């Protein structure tokens, strides 16, 4: 008795499945292996990172950190001496910043 699913779609599907089975199973793997030496050649040299810690400008040592703290204390002292002037300055800066955005 002939199969009931003889539609063109079923026939095409079965044909594709037969073609896929007849192909080598590891076609993609073989293609990748063939390109491997060219895409990732072995290096004869080793890369190394410089032993230094960076540029002098990038370093923030204890002295620079203490200078930053002293500057912060100086700003805080000036704000405490003149709170109204500091408030007006902050409001003006905020207004200008808000208007330009």
PDB file of C-alpha atoms in Angstrom:
ATOM      1  CA  UNK A   1       0.000   0.000   0.000  1.00  0.00           C
ATOM      2  CA  UNK A   2       1.485   3.416  -0.946  1.00  0.00           C
ATOM      3  CA  UNK A   3       2.207   5.992   1.724  1.00  0.00           C
ATOM      4  CA  UNK A   4      -0.529   8.495   2.463  1.00  0.00           C
ATOM      5  CA  UNK A   5       1.811  11.537   2.627  1.00  0.00           C
ATOM      6  CA  UNK A   6       2.817  11.891  -1.016  1.00  0.00           C
ATOM      7  CA  UNK A   7       2.365  15.669  -1.145  1.00  0.00           C
ATOM      8  CA  UNK A   8       5.110  17.695  -2.869  1.00  0.00           C
ATOM      9  CA  UNK A   9       6.156  19.210   0.473  1.00  0.00           C
ATOM     10  CA  UNK A  10       6.688  15.797   2.061  1.00  0.00           C
ATOM     11  CA  UNK A  11       8.573  14.554  -0.982  1.00  0.00           C
ATOM     12  CA  UNK A  12      10.827  17.629  -0.933  1.00  0.00           C
ATOM     13  CA  UNK A  13      11.482  17.214   2.794  1.00  0.00           C
ATOM     14  CA  UNK A  14      12.464  13.580   2.386  1.00  0.00           C
ATOM     15  CA  UNK A  15      14.702  14.459  -0.558  1.00  0.00           C
ATOM     16  CA  UNK A  16      16.517  17.103   1.530  1.00  0.00           C
ATOM     17  CA  UNK A  17      16.912  14.662   4.411  1.00  0.00           C
ATOM     18  CA  UNK A  18      18.472  12.071   2.095  1.00  0.00           C
ATOM     19  CA  UNK A  19      20.884  14.692   0.735  1.00  0.00           C
ATOM     20  CA  UNK A  20      21.892  15.762   4.229  1.00  0.00           C
ATOM     21  CA  UNK A  21      22.545  12.177   5.275  1.00  0.00           C
ATOM     22  CA  UNK A  22      24.730  11.594   2.242  1.00  0.00           C
ATOM     23  CA  UNK A  23      26.979  14.602   3.079  1.00  0.00           C
ATOM     24  CA  UNK A  24      29.903  14.164   5.428  1.00  0.00           C
ATOM     25  CA  UNK A  25      28.748  14.674   9.004  1.00  0.00           C
ATOM     26  CA  UNK A  26      31.639  16.900   9.968  1.00  0.00           C
ATOM     27  CA  UNK A  27      31.840  19.174   6.932  1.00  0.00           C
ATOM     28  CA  UNK A  28      31.892  22.315   9.067  1.00  0.00           C
ATOM     29  CA  UNK A  29      34.547  20.878  11.385  1.00  0.00           C
ATOM     30  CA  UNK A  30      36.758  20.012   8.431  1.00  0.00           C
ATOM     31  CA  UNK A  31      36.353  23.510   6.976  1.00  0.00           C
ATOM     32  CA  UNK A  32      37.330  25.046  10.320  1.00  0.00           C
ATOM     33  CA  UNK A  33      40.360  22.789  10.643  1.00  0.00           C
ATOM     34  CA  UNK A  34      41.500  23.747   7.154  1.00  0.00           C
ATOM     35  CA  UNK A  35      41.452  27.462   8.005  1.00  0.00           C
ATOM     36  CA  UNK A  36      42.886  27.207  11.529  1.00  0.00           C
ATOM     37  CA  UNK A  37      46.609  27.722  10.859  1.00  0.00           C
ATOM     38  CA  UNK A  38      45.953  30.798   8.744  1.00  0.00           C
ATOM     39  CA  UNK A  39      43.439  32.356  11.093  1.00  0.00           C
ATOM     40  CA  UNK A  40      45.422  31.771  14.290  1.00  0.00           C
ATOM     41  CA  UNK A  41      49.125  31.307  13.647  1.00  0.00           C
ATOM     42  CA  UNK A  42      51.372  30.177  16.456  1.00  0.00           C
ATOM     43  CA  UNK A  43      53.354  32.989  18.009  1.00  0.00           C
ATOM     44  CA  UNK A  44      57.104  32.693  18.380  1.00  0.00           C
ATOM     45  CA  UNK A  45      57.263  35.595  20.832  1.00  0.00           C
ATOM     46  CA  UNK A  46      55.512  36.131  24.101  1.00  0.00           C
ATOM     47  CA  UNK A  47      53.781  39.382  24.881  1.00  0.00           C
ATOM     48  CA  UNK A  48      54.623  41.041  28.159  1.00  0.00           C
ATOM     49  CA  UNK A  49      53.292  43.953  30.137  1.00  0.00           C
ATOM     50  CA  UNK A  50      55.661  46.709  31.222  1.00  0.00           C
ATOM     51  CA  UNK A  51      56.791  46.437  34.809  1.00  0.00           C
ATOM     52  CA  UNK A  52      56.024  50.061  35.671  1.00  0.00           C
ATOM     53  CA  UNK A  53      52.873  51.157  37.414  1.00  0.00           C
ATOM     54  CA  UNK A  54      52.014  53.853  34.911  1.00  0.00           C
ATOM     55  CA  UNK A  55      52.742  57.445  34.146  1.00  0.00           C
ATOM     56  CA  UNK A  56      53.573  59.869  36.914  1.00  0.00           C
ATOM     57  CA  UNK A  57      50.433  61.887  36.179  1.00  0.00           C
ATOM     58  CA  UNK A  58      48.227  58.821  36.615  1.00  0.00           C
ATOM     59  CA  UNK A  59      49.534  57.946  40.037  1.00  0.00           C
ATOM     60  CA  UNK A  60      47.736  59.287  43.051  1.00  0.00           C
ATOM     61  CA  UNK A  61      49.985  58.894  46.034  1.00  0.00           C
ATOM     62  CA  UNK A  62      49.313  59.705  49.654  1.00  0.00           C
ATOM     63  CA  UNK A  63      50.517  63.284  49.233  1.00  0.00           C
ATOM     64  CA  UNK A  64      48.075  63.992  46.413  1.00  0.00           C
ATOM     65  CA  UNK A  65      45.245  62.372  48.355  1.00  0.00           C
ATOM     66  CA  UNK A  66      46.006  64.513  51.394  1.00  0.00           C
ATOM     67  CA  UNK A  67      46.109  67.625  49.182  1.00  0.00           C
ATOM     68  CA  UNK A  68      42.643  66.737  47.881  1.00  0.00           C
ATOM     69  CA  UNK A  69      41.371  66.374  51.441  1.00  0.00           C
ATOM     70  CA  UNK A  70      42.871  69.733  52.424  1.00  0.00           C
ATOM     71  CA  UNK A  71      41.204  71.396  49.438  1.00  0.00           C
ATOM     72  CA  UNK A  72      37.873  69.821  50.396  1.00  0.00           C
ATOM     73  CA  UNK A  73      38.217  71.093  53.967  1.00  0.00           C
ATOM     74  CA  UNK A  74      39.054  74.581  52.677  1.00  0.00           C
ATOM     75  CA  UNK A  75      35.939  74.619  50.481  1.00  0.00           C
ATOM     76  CA  UNK A  76      33.799  73.372  53.355  1.00  0.00           C
ATOM     77  CA  UNK A  77      35.214  76.096  55.644  1.00  0.00           C
ATOM     78  CA  UNK A  78      34.406  78.809  53.076  1.00  0.00           C
ATOM     79  CA  UNK A  79      30.842  77.483  52.738  1.00  0.00           C
ATOM     80  CA  UNK A  80      30.380  77.534  56.517  1.00  0.00           C
ATOM     81  CA  UNK A  81      31.718  81.097  56.717  1.00  0.00           C
ATOM     82  CA  UNK A  82      29.280  82.405  54.091  1.00  0.00           C
ATOM     83  CA  UNK A  83      26.301  80.031  53.770  1.00  0.00           C
ATOM     84  CA  UNK A  84      23.983  82.490  51.987  1.00  0.00           C
ATOM     85  CA  UNK A  85      26.572  83.464  49.370  1.00  0.00           C
ATOM     86  CA  UNK A  86      27.347  79.781  48.797  1.00  0.00           C
ATOM     87  CA  UNK A  87      23.650  79.005  48.401  1.00  0.00           C
ATOM     88  CA  UNK A  88      23.203  81.830  45.883  1.00  0.00           C
ATOM     89  CA  UNK A  89      26.269  80.672  43.934  1.00  0.00           C
ATOM     90  CA  UNK A  90      24.969  77.091  43.830  1.00  0.00           C
ATOM     91  CA  UNK A  91      21.521  78.306  42.729  1.00  0.00           C
ATOM     92  CA  UNK A  92      23.038  80.438  39.958  1.00  0.00           C
ATOM     93  CA  UNK A  93      25.186  77.558  38.717  1.00  0.00           C
ATOM     94  CA  UNK A  94      22.170  75.225  38.817  1.00  0.00           C
ATOM     95  CA  UNK A  95      20.029  77.739  36.929  1.00  0.00           C
ATOM     96  CA  UNK A  96      22.634  78.211  34.198  1.00  0.00           C
ATOM     97  CA  UNK A  97      23.139  74.470  33.953  1.00  0.00           C
ATOM     98  CA  UNK A  98      19.378  73.888  33.722  1.00  0.00           C
ATOM     99  CA  UNK A  99      18.840  76.574  31.087  1.00  0.00           C
ATOM    100  CA  UNK A 100      21.612  75.285  28.849  1.00  0.00           C
ATOM    101  CA  UNK A 101      20.323  71.700  28.863  1.00  0.00           C
TER     102      UNK A 101
END
